[in-house]
Tab-separated table of C-alpha atoms in Angstrom:
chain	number	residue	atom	x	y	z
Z	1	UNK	CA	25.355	14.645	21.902
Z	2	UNK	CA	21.768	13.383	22.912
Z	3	UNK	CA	19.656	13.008	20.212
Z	4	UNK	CA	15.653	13.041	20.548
Z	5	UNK	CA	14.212	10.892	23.373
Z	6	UNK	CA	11.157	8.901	23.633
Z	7	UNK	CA	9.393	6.994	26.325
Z	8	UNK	CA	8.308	4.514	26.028
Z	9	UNK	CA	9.856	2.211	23.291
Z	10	UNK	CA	7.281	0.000	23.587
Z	11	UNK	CA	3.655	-0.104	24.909
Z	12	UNK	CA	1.482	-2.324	24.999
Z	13	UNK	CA	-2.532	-2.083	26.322
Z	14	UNK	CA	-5.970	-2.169	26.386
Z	15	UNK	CA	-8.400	-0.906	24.392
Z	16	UNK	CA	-10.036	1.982	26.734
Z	17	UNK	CA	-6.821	2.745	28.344
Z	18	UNK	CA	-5.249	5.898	28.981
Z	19	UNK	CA	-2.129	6.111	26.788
Z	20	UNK	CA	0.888	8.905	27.799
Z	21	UNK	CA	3.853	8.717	25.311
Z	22	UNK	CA	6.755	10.760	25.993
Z	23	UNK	CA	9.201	13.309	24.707
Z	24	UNK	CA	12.668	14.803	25.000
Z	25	UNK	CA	13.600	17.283	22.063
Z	26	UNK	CA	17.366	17.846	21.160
Z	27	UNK	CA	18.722	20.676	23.682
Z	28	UNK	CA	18.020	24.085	21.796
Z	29	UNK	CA	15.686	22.898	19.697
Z	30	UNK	CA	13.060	25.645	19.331
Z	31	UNK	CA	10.163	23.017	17.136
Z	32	UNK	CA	8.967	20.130	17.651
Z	33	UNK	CA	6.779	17.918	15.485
Z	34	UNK	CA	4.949	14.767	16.367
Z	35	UNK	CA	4.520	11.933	13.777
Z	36	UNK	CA	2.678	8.716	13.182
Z	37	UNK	CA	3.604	6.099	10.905
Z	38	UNK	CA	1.226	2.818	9.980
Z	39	UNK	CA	1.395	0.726	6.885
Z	40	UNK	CA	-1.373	2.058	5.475
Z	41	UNK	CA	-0.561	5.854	5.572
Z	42	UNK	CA	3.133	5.857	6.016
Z	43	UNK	CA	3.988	8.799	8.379
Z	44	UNK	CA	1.816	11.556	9.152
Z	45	UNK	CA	2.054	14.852	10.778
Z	46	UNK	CA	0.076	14.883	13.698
Z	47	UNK	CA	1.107	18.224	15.410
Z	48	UNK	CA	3.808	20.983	15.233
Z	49	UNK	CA	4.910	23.350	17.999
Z	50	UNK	CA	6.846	26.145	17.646
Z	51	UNK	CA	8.082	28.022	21.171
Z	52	UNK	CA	5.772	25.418	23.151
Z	53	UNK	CA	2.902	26.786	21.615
Z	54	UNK	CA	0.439	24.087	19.627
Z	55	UNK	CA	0.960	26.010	15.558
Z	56	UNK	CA	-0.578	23.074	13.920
Z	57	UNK	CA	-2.824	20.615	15.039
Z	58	UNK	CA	-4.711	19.870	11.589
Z	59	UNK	CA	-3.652	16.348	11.398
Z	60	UNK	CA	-4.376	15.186	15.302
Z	61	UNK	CA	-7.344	12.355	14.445
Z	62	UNK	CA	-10.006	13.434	16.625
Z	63	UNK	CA	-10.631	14.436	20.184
Z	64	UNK	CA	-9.353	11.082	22.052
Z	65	UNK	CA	-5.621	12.712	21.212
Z	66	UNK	CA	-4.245	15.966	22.929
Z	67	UNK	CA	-0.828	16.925	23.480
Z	68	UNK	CA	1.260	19.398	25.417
Z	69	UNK	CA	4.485	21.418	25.356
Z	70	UNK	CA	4.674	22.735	29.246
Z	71	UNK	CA	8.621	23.494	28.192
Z	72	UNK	CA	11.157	23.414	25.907
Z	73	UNK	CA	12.116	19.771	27.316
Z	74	UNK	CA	9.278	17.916	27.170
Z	75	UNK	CA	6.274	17.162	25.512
Z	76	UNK	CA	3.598	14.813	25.724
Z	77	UNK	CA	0.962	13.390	23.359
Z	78	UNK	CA	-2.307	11.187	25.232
Z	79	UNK	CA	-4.621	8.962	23.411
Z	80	UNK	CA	-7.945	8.712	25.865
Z	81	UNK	CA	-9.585	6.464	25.551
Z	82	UNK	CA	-7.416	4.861	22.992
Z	83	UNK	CA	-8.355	1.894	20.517
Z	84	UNK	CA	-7.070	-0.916	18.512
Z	85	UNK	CA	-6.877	1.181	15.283
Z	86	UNK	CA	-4.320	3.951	16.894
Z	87	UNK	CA	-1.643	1.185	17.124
Z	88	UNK	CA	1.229	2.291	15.147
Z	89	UNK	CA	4.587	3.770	16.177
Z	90	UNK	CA	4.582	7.434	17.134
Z	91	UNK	CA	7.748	9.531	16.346
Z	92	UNK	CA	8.985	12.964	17.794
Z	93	UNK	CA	10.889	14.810	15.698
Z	94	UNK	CA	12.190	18.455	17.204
Z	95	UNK	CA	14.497	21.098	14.798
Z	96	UNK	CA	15.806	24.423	15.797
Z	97	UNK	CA	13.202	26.058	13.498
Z	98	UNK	CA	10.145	24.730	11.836
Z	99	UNK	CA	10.603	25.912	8.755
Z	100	UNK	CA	13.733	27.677	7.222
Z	101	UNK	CA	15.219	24.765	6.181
Z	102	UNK	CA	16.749	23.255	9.186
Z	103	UNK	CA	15.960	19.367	9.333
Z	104	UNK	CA	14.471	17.544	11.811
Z	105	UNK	CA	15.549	15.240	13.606
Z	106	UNK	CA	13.882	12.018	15.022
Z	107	UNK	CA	13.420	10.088	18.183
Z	108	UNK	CA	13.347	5.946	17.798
Z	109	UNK	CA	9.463	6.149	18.378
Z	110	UNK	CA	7.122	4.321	20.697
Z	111	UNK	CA	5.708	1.576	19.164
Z	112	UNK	CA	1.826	1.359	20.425
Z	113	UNK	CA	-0.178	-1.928	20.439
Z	114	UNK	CA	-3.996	-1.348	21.583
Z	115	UNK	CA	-5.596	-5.022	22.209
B	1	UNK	CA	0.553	14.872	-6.043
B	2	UNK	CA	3.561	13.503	-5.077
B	3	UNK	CA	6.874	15.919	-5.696
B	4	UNK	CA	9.241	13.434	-5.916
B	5	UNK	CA	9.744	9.654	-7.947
B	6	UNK	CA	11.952	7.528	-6.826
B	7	UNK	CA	12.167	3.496	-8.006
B	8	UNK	CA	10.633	1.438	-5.586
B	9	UNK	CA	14.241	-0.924	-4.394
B	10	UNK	CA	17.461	-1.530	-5.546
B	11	UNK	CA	20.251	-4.043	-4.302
B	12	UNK	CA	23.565	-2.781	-3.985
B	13	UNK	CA	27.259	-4.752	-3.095
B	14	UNK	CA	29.101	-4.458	0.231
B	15	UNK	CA	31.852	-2.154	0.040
B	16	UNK	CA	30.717	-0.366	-3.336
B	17	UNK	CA	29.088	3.125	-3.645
B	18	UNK	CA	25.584	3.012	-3.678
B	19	UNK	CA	23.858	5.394	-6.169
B	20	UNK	CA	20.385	6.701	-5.599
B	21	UNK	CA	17.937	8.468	-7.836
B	22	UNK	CA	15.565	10.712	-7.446
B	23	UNK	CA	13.294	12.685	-10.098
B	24	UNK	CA	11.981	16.619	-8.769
B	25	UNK	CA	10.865	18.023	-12.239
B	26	UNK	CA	8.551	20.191	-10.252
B	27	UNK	CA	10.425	21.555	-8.038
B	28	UNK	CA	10.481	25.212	-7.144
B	29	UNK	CA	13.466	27.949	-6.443
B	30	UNK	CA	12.693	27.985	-3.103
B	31	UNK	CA	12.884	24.370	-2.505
B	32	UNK	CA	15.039	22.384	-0.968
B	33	UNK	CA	15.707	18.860	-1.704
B	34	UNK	CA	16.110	16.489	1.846
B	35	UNK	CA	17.471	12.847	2.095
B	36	UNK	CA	16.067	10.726	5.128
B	37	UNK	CA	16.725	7.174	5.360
B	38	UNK	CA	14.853	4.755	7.822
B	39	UNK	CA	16.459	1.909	9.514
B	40	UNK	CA	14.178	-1.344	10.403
B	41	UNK	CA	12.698	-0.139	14.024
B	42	UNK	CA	14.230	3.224	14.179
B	43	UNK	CA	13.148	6.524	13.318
B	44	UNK	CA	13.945	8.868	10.354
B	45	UNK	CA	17.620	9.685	10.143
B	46	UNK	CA	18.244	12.860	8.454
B	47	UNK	CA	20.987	12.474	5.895
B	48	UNK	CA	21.814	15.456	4.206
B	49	UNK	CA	19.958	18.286	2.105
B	50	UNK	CA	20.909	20.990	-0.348
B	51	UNK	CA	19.283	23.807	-2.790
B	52	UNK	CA	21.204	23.665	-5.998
B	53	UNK	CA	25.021	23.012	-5.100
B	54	UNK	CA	26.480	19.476	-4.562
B	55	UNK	CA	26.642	19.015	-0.898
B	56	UNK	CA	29.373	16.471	1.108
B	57	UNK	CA	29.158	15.133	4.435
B	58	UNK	CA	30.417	12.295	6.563
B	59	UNK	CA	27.582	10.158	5.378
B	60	UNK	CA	26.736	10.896	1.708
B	61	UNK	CA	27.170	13.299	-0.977
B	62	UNK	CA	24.297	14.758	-2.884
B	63	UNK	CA	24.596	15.438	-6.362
B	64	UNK	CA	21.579	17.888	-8.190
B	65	UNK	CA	21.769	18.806	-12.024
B	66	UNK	CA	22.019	21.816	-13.097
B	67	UNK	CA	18.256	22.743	-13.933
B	68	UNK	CA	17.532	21.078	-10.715
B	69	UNK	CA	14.986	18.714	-12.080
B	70	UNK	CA	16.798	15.284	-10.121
B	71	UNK	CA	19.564	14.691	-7.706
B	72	UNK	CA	21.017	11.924	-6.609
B	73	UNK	CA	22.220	10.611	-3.134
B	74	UNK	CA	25.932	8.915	-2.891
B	75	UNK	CA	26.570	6.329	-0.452
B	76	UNK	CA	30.517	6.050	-1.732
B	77	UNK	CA	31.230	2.635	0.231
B	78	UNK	CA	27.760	1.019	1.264
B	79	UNK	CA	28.189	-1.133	4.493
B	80	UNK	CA	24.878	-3.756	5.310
B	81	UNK	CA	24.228	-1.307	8.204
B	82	UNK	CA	23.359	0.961	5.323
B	83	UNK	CA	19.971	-1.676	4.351
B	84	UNK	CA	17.081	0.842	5.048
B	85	UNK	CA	13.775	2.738	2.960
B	86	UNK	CA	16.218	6.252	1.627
B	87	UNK	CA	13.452	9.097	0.850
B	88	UNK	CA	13.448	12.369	-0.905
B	89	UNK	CA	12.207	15.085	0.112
B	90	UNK	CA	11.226	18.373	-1.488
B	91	UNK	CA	10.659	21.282	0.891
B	92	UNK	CA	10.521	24.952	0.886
B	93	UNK	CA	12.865	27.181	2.934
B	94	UNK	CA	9.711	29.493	3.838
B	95	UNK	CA	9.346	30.389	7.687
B	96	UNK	CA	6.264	28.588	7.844
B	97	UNK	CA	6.868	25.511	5.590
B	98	UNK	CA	7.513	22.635	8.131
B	99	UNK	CA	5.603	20.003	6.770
B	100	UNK	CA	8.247	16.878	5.613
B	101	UNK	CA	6.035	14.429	3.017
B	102	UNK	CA	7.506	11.120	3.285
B	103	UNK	CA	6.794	9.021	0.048
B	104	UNK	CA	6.931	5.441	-0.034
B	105	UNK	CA	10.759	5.777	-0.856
B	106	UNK	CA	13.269	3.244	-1.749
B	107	UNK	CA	13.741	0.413	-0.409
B	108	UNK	CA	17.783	-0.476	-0.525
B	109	UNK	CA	19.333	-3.687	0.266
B	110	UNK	CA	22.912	-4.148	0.732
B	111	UNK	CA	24.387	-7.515	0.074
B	112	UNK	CA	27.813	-9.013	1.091
């Protein structure tokens, strides 16, 4: 029983860079939520979907990040141009509803390192 | 305004059941409470969650008081594998309340 799946588990690169991490959510999983966690902040929301359509976006940082849903498979979230202070690891998290109370559950994260 | 207080660590011994507090003296009737654990280098593992019953699964039990003002997560035979930062979790069971606030939790360390 696959859990969530991320790609890559580790990435490293330079600042400027075009960054593409990768996600596979849990087979029927209708939501799926993407996370970031740093020392500072912990771990933050940065986007929800629902269906593969974008419900939340408040807590994307600013323009340089954009993902997509194009299915119920996959999603993707791109840093461009990305810089030193968006290294942290980057969870996906997908549950079969957002809210209701179903838990999520999470991927093993990318762990991003902008020189 | 954090929903939950939980002590910051707490050791434990190999083999004995792990006990872990966690203070919700806000917490509405609509609110479920949600156990996560985190594992050095791995994502969030969800570990069990209830509403006002004790709840039992093959990982933990979860034990809330009757006014539903704390609860507290049983490991009943903690193995090392079990080191990790445990959160709790308030959440609502509204159609639109997906947002999981992960405090600084606590940090448990599991000694031979």
């Amino acid at each position: 029983d696959a859990g969530v799946i991320q790609s890559p588990r580790h990435e490293v690169t330079e600042m400027g860079q075009e960054v593409t991490l990768r996600c596979k959510p849990i087979s029927g999983h209708n939501s799926l939520f993407w996370y970031r966690q740093t020392m500072m902040r912990g771990l933050e929301l940065l986007i929800y979907f629902n269906n593969n359509v974008p419900i939340d976006d408040s807590g994307m940082p600013e323009d340089r990040f954009s993902a997509k849903m194009p299915n119920a498979s996959f999603s993707t979230l791109k840093i461009q141009p990305s810089e030193p202070r968006d290294s942290a690891v980057y969870f996906c998290a997908s549950s079969n509803t957002g809210g209701g109370g179903q838990p999520q559950h999470f991927g093993d994260g990318t762990r991003l390192s902008i020189l | 305004d954090a929903k939950t207080t939980q002590p910051p660590s707490m050791d434990c011994a190999e083999g004995r059941a792990a006990n872990l507090p966690c203070n919700h003296s806000t917490i509405s009737g609509n609110e479920y409470v949600y156990w996560y654990r985190q594992i050095h280098s791995q994502g969030p593992q969800y570990i069990i969650h209830g509403l006002k019953n004790n709840e039992t699964n093959e990982m933990a039990s979860l034990i809330i008081t009757e006014d539903r003002k704390s609860s507290t997560l049983i490991l009943p035979h903690a193995t090392l594998r079990d080191t990790a930062v445990y959160y709790c979790i308030v959440r609502a069971i509204r159609s639109n309340d997906y947002k999981l606030s992960f405090g600084a939790g606590t940090t448990v360390t599991v000694r031979a």
